[in-house]
Amino acid sequence: MLSARLNVGRGSQATVATPSELDSASVAADIPLLTYGDHEDAGISSDKHALIIPPFMSRGKRVHPMPISDSSMPFQPRPLDPKKDLAVYGYGTVAWKERMEEWKKKQNEKLQVVKHQGGDGGGNYDGDEPDDPDLPMMDEGRQPLWRKLSIPSSKINPYRMIILLRIVILGLFFQYRITHPVDNAYGLWLTSVICEIWFAVSWIFDQFPKWCPVVRETYLDRLSLRYEKEGKPSELADIDIFVSTVDPMKEPPLITANTVLSILAVDYPVDKVACYVSDDGAAMLTFEALSETSEFARKWVPFAKKFNIEPRAPEWYFAQKVDYLKDKVDAAFIRERRAMKRDYEEFKVRINGLVAMAQKVPEEGWTMQDGTPWPGNIVRDHPGMIQVFLGQNGVRDVEGNELPRLIYVSREKRPGFDHHKKAGAMNALMRVSAIISNAPYLLNVDCDHYINNSKALREAMCFMMDPTSGKKICYVQFPQRFDGIDRHDRYSNRNVVFFDINMKGLDGIQGPIYVGTGCVFRRQALYGYDAPIKKKPPGKTCNCLPKWCCCCFGSRKKNKKKKSNEKKNKNKEASSQIYALENIEEGIEGIDNEKSSLMPQIKLEKKFGQSPVFLASTLMEDGGVPRGASSASLLKEAVHVISCGYEDKTEWGKEVGWIYGSVTEDILTGFKMHCHGWRSVYCIPKRPAFKGSAPINLSDRLHQVLRWALGSVEIFFSKHCPIWYGYGCGLKPLERFSYINSVVYPLTSIPLLAYCTLPAICLLTGKFIVPEISNYASLIFIALFISIAATGILEMQWGHVGIHDWWRNEQFWVIGGVSSHMFALFQGLLKVLAGVDTNFTVTSKAADDGGFSELYLFKWTSLLIPPMSLLIINIIGVMVGISDAINNGYDSWGPLFGRLFFALWVIVHLYPFLKGMMGKQDKVPTIVVVWSILLASIFSLLWVRVNPFSAKGGIVLEVCGLNCD
Ligand SMILES: O=c1ccn([C@@H]2O[C@H](COP(=O)(O)OP(=O)(O)O[C@H]3O[C@H](CO)[C@@H](O)[C@H](O)[C@H]3O)[C@@H](O)[C@H]2O)c(=O)[nH]1
Ligand SMILES: [Mn+2]
């Protein structure tokens, strides 16, 4: 039996025993399983073996040496990277080549008559993107890695025309509305006009960011030609991938495991991928499941790569049907697929076994295999934990190939500290990854968002690594796509209108907003730096000009920096010198404002916190791990940077990393970057890059929308409100419009609620919000109606959105508006006025996908009251109106028509809600009925009292009585 040492905080050490099946031959000594504790602990360095964190398999079939080597050796965690190491030996080669390529490209561009196809009204917002589709270049590898496709002018120009027309019509409409008050229903008229003005304003904010939509096309083959030259190691950049998970009960480990497997099997050089899993729940279940996953990955990854399968998340892969007869699949594949399926099934059984075991927590908490208690037993009060499950040196898959790294991280939690939910978790991962792998790019995904297109990372790299435009890009956002949504998408979970229309529009301005998952970042952009200033036109040779001019060649700067790093390859103590030198260089080269002022170490510490290793890593724009630090200190450092107090008095969450202060940390984080002048890019590969799950029952969906809206309200009331924040910085006006739209939309719930109540009031009182309509007025109304429909239709056309998706979106806009958004508004106000904290209710991700039983699941929530009440009073209104008309004869049908139309508009929008309420059993839960009838009847009675419509009052109650049982 082998025992492994556990690094414990507060000076003690414990030993963890792993099962006896451990292959002892592969391990020479005690190996720590899990690193945790606080920074002050010096225990690590006292034990030589503790310097080695093994990527181990807890059920222990194999133990592998750790990529972080012994302290006596210079720290060298990865094999030579040709791009970086070339820089060390002869800096000239790469940079020179790039310059040549750039020069040639520009020459070619000059020769070309640049055709601007279609819709240049919006034109090219940022000058130097490669816009020309077909430069006849000789070498495919030198061509741009992507190009922008404008929407054909035949589609976009009519769209713009209609928008302008709609503005004119709106103007006429308001002129009429304001000059024609309704004398006998002044209140109704005023309310409706105020609502309409609000709708018009919010329409403007929503509409204009869609003025110039673009889509983009990537060229993966060119990326490959450029950076993966034959016979040479790949020059693609490293990527650290972050997976966040918090509650293994709501986020089943099998789902997280699938996401992790899809990451480990991604089509990218293995030594350039590191997967970090953040466990905010400090759950031993997650830990154990990950351990199983790393073992299963050794079979899964080679299989997935060998047969080039898609998607590389086994659950979803095996859910696909393969027609063995149709596609002439080869026998080896069939055999191996079958075997793999069996293996996966066994894996699932093991995971489910773990889940079953985790259902009942033992009284004394969880115990690890050696009998020591699991450090995360108290979820709110536990040390930081790090475990490297897979590393690169020595960890092999069953075919003997290397695997990407897999690292479990659970940041320290102590009572009395604000952990900042997901944003805090992401920031902790950012620091750990900076110390362990420090890739220049990061990808973050929710635990349920697996990689559906194994080339997704390459897609992102086409933008990020593009020599001309890449440097300005802070992130590449992919649309969120979903599995397991009912065919009708009843609650508009797919969000197609947002992902296929709004986001494409934003891509034509300054880039899509960040949506929290499926997004590849430039690490430097997350560090709160400004975007690089626009390059000077090439042609000037840098060689003959003073050094400060060299900012036109970022690559040179970096290589220089590498060089200086290389030389000072000593140890941590010498690192302060590195900063000084780095900073001098930065200062001279003046690449960005913040770094340009000589930034002494103290200043850096104030910004990033007190970790010399981390500070050093931030200065390496090209990534890579600072040399000269011992692995002991790195290990200590990694645990140190995930400690609770680390962010105290730093800029984390304020200017650096994921930004705090809102449960929708995503909007805020992206917003900050755009304010720093960065541009983002929207990438929609043909095969969706990522797929996730969405809440499919009504209550969960409403709660999700509530959280989003609450996040927006939080931003609205914060200093980061886009209405006031960040003028005079890099944020473009139309981009600002969109951010304003994304934080004010919950306010629309108030006028929306009023507007949905109006038709019922009108029907009950026999009054209306418009006076007797003239011909002119009806013309305007019809024109407005048509222009609204036309913008919708044209939008659907250029966005390739179906009418069904569009309609669902409209419906859910009303449903969510009158329930979730309104509650969010009040919760947000409570937070501002009374300091009541908001919490992040995680949505449950269903582990089994069959049958949509979830769809019909009914969970009571007060969110259901307002839409239900609206529905009831409008139905009552319609009945009263009709019976009234029947009583009063033919004449009263004319005026009734407008009111009925208005009420039916509300009812059809709320229809999916009604269906959701019915559940499967066609029965509305009693509590909802009671509440809604109560509200609706109080309301109706009030109206009966208030106005002399009393003759029909009896009918109100009668109808109600008939209707409601
Ligand atoms: O304290 C927390 C709370 C949540 N999460 C993670 O945050 C992610 C998103 O949670 P989920 O409940 O799935 O929220 P959704 O509404 O589905 O998520 C969308 O909206 C969120 C903002 O509200 C974004 O953070 C997400 O990336 C985006 O997919 C999950 O991976 C969680 O594990 C944490 O890591 N720590
Ligand atoms: Mn989710």
PDB file of C-alpha atoms in Angstrom, residues 100-263:
ATOM      1  CA  MET A 100       7.629  40.080 -44.626  1.00  0.00           C
ATOM      2  CA  GLU A 101       4.235  38.499 -44.752  1.00  0.00           C
ATOM      3  CA  GLU A 102       2.586  41.641 -43.589  1.00  0.00           C
ATOM      4  CA  TRP A 103       4.451  43.696 -46.105  1.00  0.00           C
ATOM      5  CA  LYS A 104       3.573  41.354 -48.922  1.00  0.00           C
ATOM      6  CA  LYS A 105      -0.019  41.379 -47.903  1.00  0.00           C
ATOM      7  CA  LYS A 106      -0.181  45.127 -47.865  1.00  0.00           C
ATOM      8  CA  GLN A 107       1.471  45.251 -51.253  1.00  0.00           C
ATOM      9  CA  ASN A 108      -1.088  42.916 -52.614  1.00  0.00           C
ATOM     10  CA  GLU A 109      -3.864  44.896 -51.080  1.00  0.00           C
ATOM     11  CA  LYS A 110      -2.628  48.015 -52.754  1.00  0.00           C
ATOM     12  CA  LEU A 111      -2.659  46.291 -56.081  1.00  0.00           C
ATOM     13  CA  GLN A 112      -6.162  45.123 -55.641  1.00  0.00           C
ATOM     14  CA  VAL A 113      -9.154  47.183 -56.351  1.00  0.00           C
ATOM     15  CA  VAL A 114     -10.832  46.673 -53.077  1.00  0.00           C
ATOM     16  CA  LYS A 115     -14.405  45.856 -53.612  1.00  0.00           C
ATOM     17  CA  HIS A 116     -16.726  46.790 -50.846  1.00  0.00           C
ATOM     18  CA  GLN A 117     -19.654  44.616 -51.328  1.00  0.00           C
ATOM     19  CA  GLY A 118     -23.017  45.484 -49.974  1.00  0.00           C
ATOM     20  CA  GLY A 119     -24.306  47.835 -47.356  1.00  0.00           C
ATOM     21  CA  ASP A 120     -21.381  50.102 -46.778  1.00  0.00           C
ATOM     22  CA  GLY A 121     -23.735  52.366 -44.914  1.00  0.00           C
ATOM     23  CA  GLY A 122     -22.355  50.806 -41.792  1.00  0.00           C
ATOM     24  CA  GLY A 123     -19.114  50.061 -43.502  1.00  0.00           C
ATOM     25  CA  ASN A 124     -16.055  48.825 -41.834  1.00  0.00           C
ATOM     26  CA  TYR A 125     -16.109  50.186 -38.367  1.00  0.00           C
ATOM     27  CA  ASP A 126     -12.588  49.402 -37.508  1.00  0.00           C
ATOM     28  CA  GLY A 127     -10.292  50.270 -40.269  1.00  0.00           C
ATOM     29  CA  ASP A 128      -7.804  47.504 -40.518  1.00  0.00           C
ATOM     30  CA  GLU A 129      -9.745  44.308 -40.663  1.00  0.00           C
ATOM     31  CA  PRO A 130      -9.047  42.261 -43.693  1.00  0.00           C
ATOM     32  CA  ASP A 131     -12.060  43.041 -45.734  1.00  0.00           C
ATOM     33  CA  ASP A 132     -11.213  41.873 -49.170  1.00  0.00           C
ATOM     34  CA  PRO A 133     -12.561  38.441 -49.872  1.00  0.00           C
ATOM     35  CA  ASP A 134     -10.324  37.245 -52.603  1.00  0.00           C
ATOM     36  CA  LEU A 135      -6.828  38.520 -52.609  1.00  0.00           C
ATOM     37  CA  PRO A 136      -5.138  36.385 -55.163  1.00  0.00           C
ATOM     38  CA  MET A 137      -2.241  35.459 -53.020  1.00  0.00           C
ATOM     39  CA  MET A 138       0.092  32.780 -54.011  1.00  0.00           C
ATOM     40  CA  ASP A 139       0.546  31.255 -50.647  1.00  0.00           C
ATOM     41  CA  GLU A 140      -2.616  30.109 -48.983  1.00  0.00           C
ATOM     42  CA  GLY A 141      -0.928  30.216 -45.606  1.00  0.00           C
ATOM     43  CA  ARG A 142      -0.333  33.916 -45.849  1.00  0.00           C
ATOM     44  CA  GLN A 143      -3.905  34.831 -46.412  1.00  0.00           C
ATOM     45  CA  PRO A 144      -6.089  36.290 -43.705  1.00  0.00           C
ATOM     46  CA  LEU A 145      -7.371  33.751 -41.260  1.00  0.00           C
ATOM     47  CA  TRP A 146     -10.890  35.072 -41.431  1.00  0.00           C
ATOM     48  CA  ARG A 147     -13.014  37.475 -43.285  1.00  0.00           C
ATOM     49  CA  LYS A 148     -16.019  39.555 -42.646  1.00  0.00           C
ATOM     50  CA  LEU A 149     -19.125  38.862 -44.641  1.00  0.00           C
ATOM     51  CA  SER A 150     -21.520  41.724 -44.734  1.00  0.00           C
ATOM     52  CA  ILE A 151     -25.185  40.912 -44.992  1.00  0.00           C
ATOM     53  CA  PRO A 152     -26.185  41.283 -48.657  1.00  0.00           C
ATOM     54  CA  SER A 153     -27.407  44.797 -49.407  1.00  0.00           C
ATOM     55  CA  SER A 154     -30.584  43.400 -50.896  1.00  0.00           C
ATOM     56  CA  LYS A 155     -31.461  42.265 -47.407  1.00  0.00           C
ATOM     57  CA  ILE A 156     -30.003  44.967 -45.254  1.00  0.00           C
ATOM     58  CA  ASN A 157     -31.003  48.073 -47.178  1.00  0.00           C
ATOM     59  CA  PRO A 158     -34.746  47.468 -47.151  1.00  0.00           C
ATOM     60  CA  TYR A 159     -34.347  46.714 -43.474  1.00  0.00           C
ATOM     61  CA  ARG A 160     -32.721  50.054 -42.809  1.00  0.00           C
ATOM     62  CA  MET A 161     -35.317  51.822 -44.891  1.00  0.00           C
ATOM     63  CA  ILE A 162     -38.077  50.290 -42.842  1.00  0.00           C
ATOM     64  CA  ILE A 163     -36.374  51.317 -39.622  1.00  0.00           C
ATOM     65  CA  LEU A 164     -36.216  54.914 -40.777  1.00  0.00           C
ATOM     66  CA  LEU A 165     -39.787  54.722 -41.938  1.00  0.00           C
ATOM     67  CA  ARG A 166     -40.816  53.322 -38.621  1.00  0.00           C
ATOM     68  CA  ILE A 167     -39.262  56.286 -36.863  1.00  0.00           C
ATOM     69  CA  VAL A 168     -41.227  58.680 -39.025  1.00  0.00           C
ATOM     70  CA  ILE A 169     -44.434  56.772 -38.408  1.00  0.00           C
ATOM     71  CA  LEU A 170     -43.713  56.706 -34.691  1.00  0.00           C
ATOM     72  CA  GLY A 171     -43.307  60.455 -34.770  1.00  0.00           C
ATOM     73  CA  LEU A 172     -46.687  60.881 -36.430  1.00  0.00           C
ATOM     74  CA  PHE A 173     -48.187  58.384 -34.062  1.00  0.00           C
ATOM     75  CA  PHE A 174     -47.060  60.276 -30.993  1.00  0.00           C
ATOM     76  CA  GLN A 175     -48.107  63.550 -32.485  1.00  0.00           C
ATOM     77  CA  TYR A 176     -51.586  62.151 -32.866  1.00  0.00           C
ATOM     78  CA  ARG A 177     -51.640  60.428 -29.475  1.00  0.00           C
ATOM     79  CA  ILE A 178     -50.497  63.434 -27.528  1.00  0.00           C
ATOM     80  CA  THR A 179     -52.787  65.869 -29.259  1.00  0.00           C
ATOM     81  CA  HIS A 180     -55.828  63.629 -28.902  1.00  0.00           C
ATOM     82  CA  PRO A 181     -56.468  62.855 -25.254  1.00  0.00           C
ATOM     83  CA  VAL A 182     -59.494  60.819 -24.299  1.00  0.00           C
ATOM     84  CA  ASP A 183     -61.773  63.108 -22.337  1.00  0.00           C
ATOM     85  CA  ASN A 184     -63.756  60.534 -20.428  1.00  0.00           C
ATOM     86  CA  ALA A 185     -60.749  58.368 -19.634  1.00  0.00           C
ATOM     87  CA  TYR A 186     -57.921  60.767 -19.120  1.00  0.00           C
ATOM     88  CA  GLY A 187     -56.076  58.450 -16.761  1.00  0.00           C
ATOM     89  CA  LEU A 188     -56.191  55.538 -19.133  1.00  0.00           C
ATOM     90  CA  TRP A 189     -55.020  57.706 -21.968  1.00  0.00           C
ATOM     91  CA  LEU A 190     -52.149  59.211 -19.999  1.00  0.00           C
ATOM     92  CA  THR A 191     -50.977  55.852 -18.725  1.00  0.00           C
ATOM     93  CA  SER A 192     -51.035  54.323 -22.151  1.00  0.00           C
ATOM     94  CA  VAL A 193     -49.186  57.234 -23.734  1.00  0.00           C
ATOM     95  CA  ILE A 194     -46.476  57.103 -21.076  1.00  0.00           C
ATOM     96  CA  CYS A 195     -46.097  53.371 -21.654  1.00  0.00           C
ATOM     97  CA  GLU A 196     -45.922  53.882 -25.376  1.00  0.00           C
ATOM     98  CA  ILE A 197     -43.222  56.505 -25.039  1.00  0.00           C
ATOM     99  CA  TRP A 198     -41.196  54.147 -22.896  1.00  0.00           C
ATOM    100  CA  PHE A 199     -41.637  51.337 -25.414  1.00  0.00           C
ATOM    101  CA  ALA A 200     -40.521  53.622 -28.203  1.00  0.00           C
ATOM    102  CA  VAL A 201     -37.415  54.677 -26.316  1.00  0.00           C
ATOM    103  CA  SER A 202     -36.471  51.129 -25.444  1.00  0.00           C
ATOM    104  CA  TRP A 203     -37.081  50.163 -29.046  1.00  0.00           C
ATOM    105  CA  ILE A 204     -34.543  52.762 -30.158  1.00  0.00           C
ATOM    106  CA  PHE A 205     -31.960  51.319 -27.779  1.00  0.00           C
ATOM    107  CA  ASP A 206     -32.664  47.853 -29.026  1.00  0.00           C
ATOM    108  CA  GLN A 207     -32.882  48.716 -32.685  1.00  0.00           C
ATOM    109  CA  PHE A 208     -29.903  50.840 -33.519  1.00  0.00           C
ATOM    110  CA  PRO A 209     -27.195  48.439 -32.410  1.00  0.00           C
ATOM    111  CA  LYS A 210     -28.588  46.189 -35.140  1.00  0.00           C
ATOM    112  CA  TRP A 211     -27.953  48.700 -37.860  1.00  0.00           C
ATOM    113  CA  CYS A 212     -24.910  47.047 -39.309  1.00  0.00           C
ATOM    114  CA  PRO A 213     -24.870  43.320 -38.680  1.00  0.00           C
ATOM    115  CA  VAL A 214     -21.940  41.228 -39.824  1.00  0.00           C
ATOM    116  CA  VAL A 215     -21.044  37.584 -39.858  1.00  0.00           C
ATOM    117  CA  ARG A 216     -17.595  36.139 -40.106  1.00  0.00           C
ATOM    118  CA  GLU A 217     -15.986  33.236 -41.807  1.00  0.00           C
ATOM    119  CA  THR A 218     -12.852  31.497 -40.585  1.00  0.00           C
ATOM    120  CA  TYR A 219     -10.209  29.575 -42.487  1.00  0.00           C
ATOM    121  CA  LEU A 220      -8.975  26.771 -40.316  1.00  0.00           C
ATOM    122  CA  ASP A 221      -6.771  25.367 -43.046  1.00  0.00           C
ATOM    123  CA  ARG A 222      -4.887  28.631 -43.291  1.00  0.00           C
ATOM    124  CA  LEU A 223      -4.429  28.689 -39.545  1.00  0.00           C
ATOM    125  CA  SER A 224      -2.932  25.270 -39.813  1.00  0.00           C
ATOM    126  CA  LEU A 225      -0.684  26.209 -42.714  1.00  0.00           C
ATOM    127  CA  ARG A 226       0.560  29.217 -40.897  1.00  0.00           C
ATOM    128  CA  TYR A 227       1.136  27.835 -37.450  1.00  0.00           C
ATOM    129  CA  GLU A 228       1.502  24.109 -37.875  1.00  0.00           C
ATOM    130  CA  LYS A 229       4.214  23.770 -40.435  1.00  0.00           C
ATOM    131  CA  GLU A 230       5.048  20.272 -41.424  1.00  0.00           C
ATOM    132  CA  GLY A 231       7.773  18.598 -39.487  1.00  0.00           C
ATOM    133  CA  LYS A 232       7.830  21.352 -36.907  1.00  0.00           C
ATOM    134  CA  PRO A 233       6.095  21.520 -33.583  1.00  0.00           C
ATOM    135  CA  SER A 234       2.891  23.448 -33.563  1.00  0.00           C
ATOM    136  CA  GLU A 235       3.083  27.189 -33.037  1.00  0.00           C
ATOM    137  CA  LEU A 236      -0.508  27.586 -31.968  1.00  0.00           C
ATOM    138  CA  ALA A 237      -0.904  29.527 -28.737  1.00  0.00           C
ATOM    139  CA  ASP A 238      -1.655  27.872 -25.420  1.00  0.00           C
ATOM    140  CA  ILE A 239      -5.149  27.961 -23.971  1.00  0.00           C
ATOM    141  CA  ASP A 240      -6.259  27.518 -20.381  1.00  0.00           C
ATOM    142  CA  ILE A 241      -9.798  26.259 -20.120  1.00  0.00           C
ATOM    143  CA  PHE A 242     -11.951  27.038 -17.080  1.00  0.00           C
ATOM    144  CA  VAL A 243     -14.942  24.982 -16.059  1.00  0.00           C
ATOM    145  CA  SER A 244     -17.090  26.249 -13.221  1.00  0.00           C
ATOM    146  CA  THR A 245     -19.253  24.082 -11.052  1.00  0.00           C
ATOM    147  CA  VAL A 246     -20.775  24.637  -7.670  1.00  0.00           C
ATOM    148  CA  ASP A 247     -23.456  22.213  -6.643  1.00  0.00           C
ATOM    149  CA  PRO A 248     -23.075  18.549  -7.622  1.00  0.00           C
ATOM    150  CA  MET A 249     -26.723  17.929  -6.829  1.00  0.00           C
ATOM    151  CA  LYS A 250     -27.997  20.509  -9.280  1.00  0.00           C
ATOM    152  CA  GLU A 251     -25.094  20.097 -11.659  1.00  0.00           C
ATOM    153  CA  PRO A 252     -24.685  16.334 -11.895  1.00  0.00           C
ATOM    154  CA  PRO A 253     -21.051  15.176 -11.994  1.00  0.00           C
ATOM    155  CA  LEU A 254     -21.808  13.204 -15.136  1.00  0.00           C
ATOM    156  CA  ILE A 255     -22.525  16.443 -16.947  1.00  0.00           C
ATOM    157  CA  THR A 256     -19.362  18.062 -15.678  1.00  0.00           C
ATOM    158  CA  ALA A 257     -17.452  14.911 -16.592  1.00  0.00           C
ATOM    159  CA  ASN A 258     -18.755  15.084 -20.134  1.00  0.00           C
ATOM    160  CA  THR A 259     -17.701  18.689 -20.429  1.00  0.00           C
ATOM    161  CA  VAL A 260     -14.243  17.845 -19.141  1.00  0.00           C
ATOM    162  CA  LEU A 261     -13.936  14.884 -21.513  1.00  0.00           C
ATOM    163  CA  SER A 262     -14.898  17.049 -24.459  1.00  0.00           C
ATOM    164  CA  ILE A 263     -12.186  19.494 -23.448  1.00  0.00           C
TER     165      ILE A 263
END
